[in-house]
Short mmCIF file of C-alpha atoms in Angstrom, two decimals:
data_model
loop_
_atom_site.label_atom_id
_atom_site.label_comp_id
_atom_site.label_asym_id
_atom_site.label_seq_id
_atom_site.Cartn_x
_atom_site.Cartn_y
_atom_site.Cartn_z
CA MET A 12 -144.71 127.35 63.59
CA GLU A 13 -142.94 126.98 60.27
CA ASN A 14 -140.01 124.66 59.83
CA PRO A 15 -136.74 126.63 60.15
CA LEU A 16 -135.33 124.66 57.30
CA LEU A 17 -137.93 126.09 54.98
CA LEU A 18 -137.30 129.67 56.11
CA PHE A 19 -133.51 129.35 56.02
CA PRO A 20 -132.55 126.70 53.51
CA GLN A 21 -128.90 127.77 53.60
CA LEU A 22 -128.62 126.71 57.26
CA ASN A 23 -127.23 123.20 57.42
CA ILE A 24 -127.90 122.12 60.99
CA SER A 25 -126.84 118.55 60.40
CA ALA A 26 -123.44 119.62 59.17
CA SER A 27 -123.02 121.80 62.21
CA LYS A 28 -123.99 118.93 64.45
CA ASP A 29 -121.54 116.64 62.69
CA LYS A 30 -118.78 119.15 63.11
CA SER A 31 -119.58 119.71 66.77
CA TYR A 32 -119.78 116.01 67.28
CA TYR A 33 -116.37 115.58 65.72
CA LYS A 34 -114.94 118.15 68.06
CA VAL A 35 -116.44 116.48 71.10
CA MET A 36 -115.51 112.99 70.12
CA LYS A 37 -112.03 113.80 68.91
CA PRO A 38 -109.75 112.02 71.35
CA THR A 39 -107.10 113.98 73.11
CA VAL A 40 -103.96 111.95 72.65
CA LYS A 41 -100.98 112.74 74.84
CA GLU A 42 -97.64 111.67 73.59
CA GLU A 43 -96.24 109.17 75.95
CA PRO A 44 -92.58 109.75 76.77
CA ASN A 45 -90.17 107.36 75.27
CA LYS A 46 -89.78 104.60 77.83
CA ALA A 47 -86.41 103.73 76.39
CA SER A 48 -85.08 107.17 77.39
CA LYS A 49 -85.55 106.38 81.07
CA PRO A 50 -82.71 104.23 82.37
CA GLY A 51 -83.92 101.15 84.15
CA ALA A 52 -82.69 99.95 87.52
CA LYS A 53 -80.26 97.54 85.89
CA GLN A 54 -78.85 100.28 83.65
CA LYS A 55 -78.40 102.58 86.64
CA ARG A 56 -76.46 99.88 88.52
CA ASN A 57 -74.23 99.33 85.51
CA ARG A 58 -73.46 103.05 85.26
CA LEU A 59 -72.74 103.27 89.00
CA SER A 60 -70.43 100.27 88.81
CA LEU A 61 -68.56 101.84 85.89
CA LEU A 62 -68.11 105.11 87.78
CA LEU A 63 -66.74 103.28 90.83
CA GLN A 64 -64.28 101.36 88.67
CA LYS A 65 -63.04 104.55 87.03
CA SER A 66 -62.69 106.23 90.41
CA GLU A 67 -60.66 103.36 91.85
CA LEU A 68 -58.49 103.18 88.73
CA HIS A 69 -57.74 106.89 88.98
CA GLU A 70 -56.89 106.54 92.66
CA ALA A 71 -54.58 103.61 92.00
CA GLU A 72 -52.78 105.50 89.25
CA HIS A 73 -52.39 108.53 91.51
CA LEU A 74 -50.94 106.52 94.38
CA GLY A 75 -48.66 104.66 92.02
CA LYS A 76 -46.87 107.75 90.73
CA PRO A 77 -43.20 107.71 91.77
CA THR A 78 -43.36 111.41 92.62
CA ASN A 79 -45.84 110.67 95.42
CA LEU A 80 -43.66 108.09 97.09
CA PRO A 81 -40.52 108.79 99.07
CA LYS A 82 -37.43 107.15 97.63
CA ALA A 83 -36.57 103.83 99.22
CA PRO A 84 -33.33 103.75 101.22
CA SER A 85 -30.31 102.46 99.30
CA VAL A 86 -28.64 101.10 102.41
CA SER A 87 -29.06 97.57 103.67
CA PRO A 88 -29.68 96.74 107.34
CA GLU A 89 -26.18 95.21 107.50
CA GLU A 90 -24.61 98.47 106.31
CA ALA A 91 -26.69 100.51 108.75
CA MET A 92 -25.53 98.31 111.62
CA LYS A 93 -21.92 99.18 110.80
CA TRP A 94 -22.69 102.85 111.48
CA GLY A 95 -23.06 101.91 115.12
CA GLU A 96 -19.45 100.77 115.32
CA SER A 97 -18.00 104.29 115.33
CA PHE A 98 -18.89 107.87 114.49
CA ASP A 99 -16.05 107.99 111.98
CA LYS A 100 -17.47 105.02 110.07
CA LEU A 101 -20.88 106.71 109.96
CA LEU A 102 -19.48 109.89 108.39
CA SER A 103 -17.20 107.99 106.01
CA GLN A 104 -20.19 106.56 104.13
CA LYS A 105 -22.41 108.78 102.01
CA ASP A 106 -25.64 107.09 103.10
CA GLY A 107 -24.59 107.33 106.72
CA LEU A 108 -23.73 111.00 106.36
CA ASP A 109 -27.08 111.69 104.69
CA ALA A 110 -29.01 109.83 107.39
CA PHE A 111 -27.16 111.66 110.18
CA THR A 112 -27.80 114.99 108.47
CA ARG A 113 -31.54 114.24 108.29
CA PHE A 114 -31.49 113.41 111.97
CA LEU A 115 -29.74 116.64 112.93
CA LYS A 116 -32.34 118.60 110.98
CA THR A 117 -35.01 117.14 113.24
CA GLU A 118 -33.05 118.55 116.18
CA PHE A 119 -32.40 121.89 114.45
CA SER A 120 -28.64 121.44 114.78
CA GLU A 121 -27.69 120.72 111.17
CA GLU A 122 -25.21 123.62 111.20
CA ASN A 123 -22.69 121.33 112.94
CA ILE A 124 -22.57 118.74 110.17
CA GLU A 125 -22.75 121.42 107.47
CA PHE A 126 -19.70 123.11 109.01
CA TRP A 127 -17.85 119.78 109.16
CA ILE A 128 -18.65 119.09 105.49
CA ALA A 129 -17.52 122.59 104.49
CA CYS A 130 -14.20 122.04 106.27
CA GLU A 131 -13.71 118.73 104.50
CA ASP A 132 -14.28 120.44 101.17
CA TYR A 133 -11.95 123.28 102.18
CA LYS A 134 -9.09 120.86 102.82
CA LYS A 135 -9.43 119.51 99.28
CA SER A 136 -8.43 122.88 97.81
CA LYS A 137 -5.33 122.59 95.64
CA THR A 138 -4.26 126.22 95.29
CA THR A 139 -4.00 129.29 97.48
CA ASN A 140 -6.48 131.08 95.25
CA GLU A 141 -9.09 128.51 96.19
CA LEU A 142 -8.38 128.75 99.92
CA PHE A 143 -9.10 132.44 100.45
CA PRO A 144 -12.70 132.65 99.10
CA LYS A 145 -13.64 129.36 100.77
CA ALA A 146 -12.12 130.42 104.09
CA LYS A 147 -14.02 133.71 104.00
CA THR A 148 -17.31 131.96 103.23
CA ILE A 149 -16.86 129.46 106.05
CA TYR A 150 -15.94 132.16 108.52
CA GLU A 151 -18.88 134.40 107.60
CA THR A 152 -21.33 131.51 107.66
CA PHE A 153 -20.24 129.52 110.74
CA ILE A 154 -17.55 131.26 112.82
CA ARG A 155 -18.09 134.98 113.27
CA LYS A 156 -20.34 136.28 116.02
CA ASP A 157 -24.04 136.14 115.09
CA ALA A 158 -23.28 134.22 111.90
CA PRO A 159 -26.39 132.78 110.22
CA LYS A 160 -25.27 129.23 111.13
CA GLU A 161 -22.91 129.93 114.00
CA VAL A 162 -21.46 126.79 115.57
CA ASN A 163 -20.76 126.39 119.27
CA LEU A 164 -17.03 127.04 119.82
CA ASP A 165 -15.13 127.91 122.93
CA PHE A 166 -13.56 131.38 123.11
CA LYS A 167 -9.99 130.27 122.51
CA THR A 168 -10.82 128.17 119.42
CA LYS A 169 -12.93 130.94 117.94
CA GLU A 170 -10.18 133.52 118.56
CA VAL A 171 -7.42 131.42 116.97
CA THR A 172 -9.58 130.61 113.96
CA SER A 173 -10.46 134.28 113.45
CA GLN A 174 -6.80 135.22 113.43
CA ASN A 175 -5.87 132.50 110.93
CA ILE A 176 -8.41 133.84 108.44
CA GLU A 177 -6.02 136.68 107.56
CA GLN A 178 -3.68 134.22 105.87
CA PRO A 179 -5.63 131.00 105.38
CA VAL A 180 -3.86 127.67 105.01
CA ILE A 181 -5.08 124.08 104.76
CA THR A 182 -5.13 123.71 108.56
CA THR A 183 -6.94 127.00 109.31
CA PHE A 184 -10.16 125.33 110.50
CA ASP A 185 -8.71 122.14 112.00
CA ALA A 186 -9.16 123.21 115.63
CA ALA A 187 -12.74 124.36 115.07
CA GLN A 188 -13.63 121.27 113.03
CA ASN A 189 -12.25 118.94 115.70
CA THR A 190 -14.26 120.74 118.38
CA VAL A 191 -17.51 120.36 116.44
CA TYR A 192 -16.65 116.75 115.60
CA ARG A 193 -16.24 115.84 119.28
CA LEU A 194 -19.46 117.65 120.14
CA MET A 195 -21.43 115.61 117.59
CA GLU A 196 -19.70 112.38 118.54
CA GLN A 197 -20.42 112.72 122.24
CA ASP A 198 -23.86 114.32 122.06
CA SER A 199 -25.72 113.88 118.75
CA TYR A 200 -24.32 110.52 117.66
CA PRO A 201 -25.65 108.50 120.65
CA ARG A 202 -29.11 110.01 120.17
CA PHE A 203 -28.97 109.17 116.48
CA LEU A 204 -28.32 105.50 117.29
CA ARG A 205 -31.42 105.50 119.54
CA SER A 206 -33.61 107.34 117.04
CA ASP A 207 -36.45 105.76 115.09
CA LEU A 208 -34.79 106.90 111.89
CA TYR A 209 -31.74 104.72 112.52
CA LEU A 210 -33.55 101.79 114.14
CA ASN A 211 -35.95 101.55 111.21
CA LEU A 212 -33.02 101.36 108.80
CA VAL A 213 -31.44 98.59 110.86
CA LYS A 214 -34.75 96.68 110.76
CA GLY A 215 -35.00 97.17 107.02
CA ARG A 216 -37.84 99.68 107.17
CA ASN A 217 -38.22 102.99 105.41
CA PRO A 218 -39.50 105.55 107.96
CA GLY A 219 -40.39 107.98 105.21
CA ARG A 220 -42.63 105.66 103.20
CA PRO A 221 -46.32 106.03 104.09
CA THR A 222 -48.50 102.95 104.34
CA LEU A 223 -50.82 103.08 101.35
CA ARG A 224 -54.20 101.47 101.80
CA ARG A 225 -56.28 100.87 98.68
CA ARG A 226 -59.90 101.84 99.02
CA SER A 227 -62.04 98.71 99.05
CA ARG A 228 -64.74 98.46 96.42
CA SER A 229 -68.41 98.88 97.28
CA PHE A 230 -70.28 95.66 97.96
CA THR A 231 -73.85 94.82 96.92
CA VAL A 232 -76.39 92.49 98.47
CA ASN A 233 -75.61 89.88 95.81
CA ASP A 234 -72.05 89.62 97.08
CA PHE A 235 -73.30 88.22 100.38
CA GLN A 236 -75.92 85.79 99.08
CA GLY A 237 -75.38 82.32 100.46
CA VAL A 238 -72.90 83.56 103.10
CA ARG A 239 -73.66 82.62 106.67
CA PRO A 240 -72.47 84.89 109.48
CA ASP A 241 -69.88 83.54 111.86
CA PHE A 242 -70.80 84.66 115.35
CA THR A 243 -67.95 82.78 117.01
CA ILE A 244 -65.63 85.76 116.54
CA TRP A 245 -67.71 87.72 119.06
CA GLN A 246 -67.49 85.07 121.75
#
């Protein structure tokens, strides 16, 4: 059999073998991912710590906003104690009047003190022109039957007051105001003095201020290294 190289001189078998060999031996190199792009365990802990610090800082700022905290009482315990001396002394002080009004709102009877305040304002009127519109408003709000804030008056007092509305004078609501005053003095005032609202003020506490507890930070194992447990507290 003749040599194929002689019959086909243009066929370069060695070149083909070299090329095939190159293809077989050519290494397949896979690009390794950048190790630096993967955060290590230490880097993860640092990021977590930073997030916790930001979260706690945001929480502290939120709790520290004045709008989220009820206003502290402006009355001292000594002043609050004086309110227990008499009902008149309680109403004569603005802080006392405000505290008593808040208490009556918890009992859904604030119409009594609102009527008393309206009568006090009515008696400060200086002209007849001021009396008539104020008298009409007070009557429509507190006196007439089925008024939106009708106060509890006996029949005679209600009848006399209704008649005086036709020609109002400074003393038009005196009888009704005195009746409501005595009702609050004998009924609501003693309960106010026994209420938590008043007792907290006497003790120097603010019943409206919530107790804010700051969230404790997260601990790691390193925080407890070298610390021995004390089992005596369980004995």
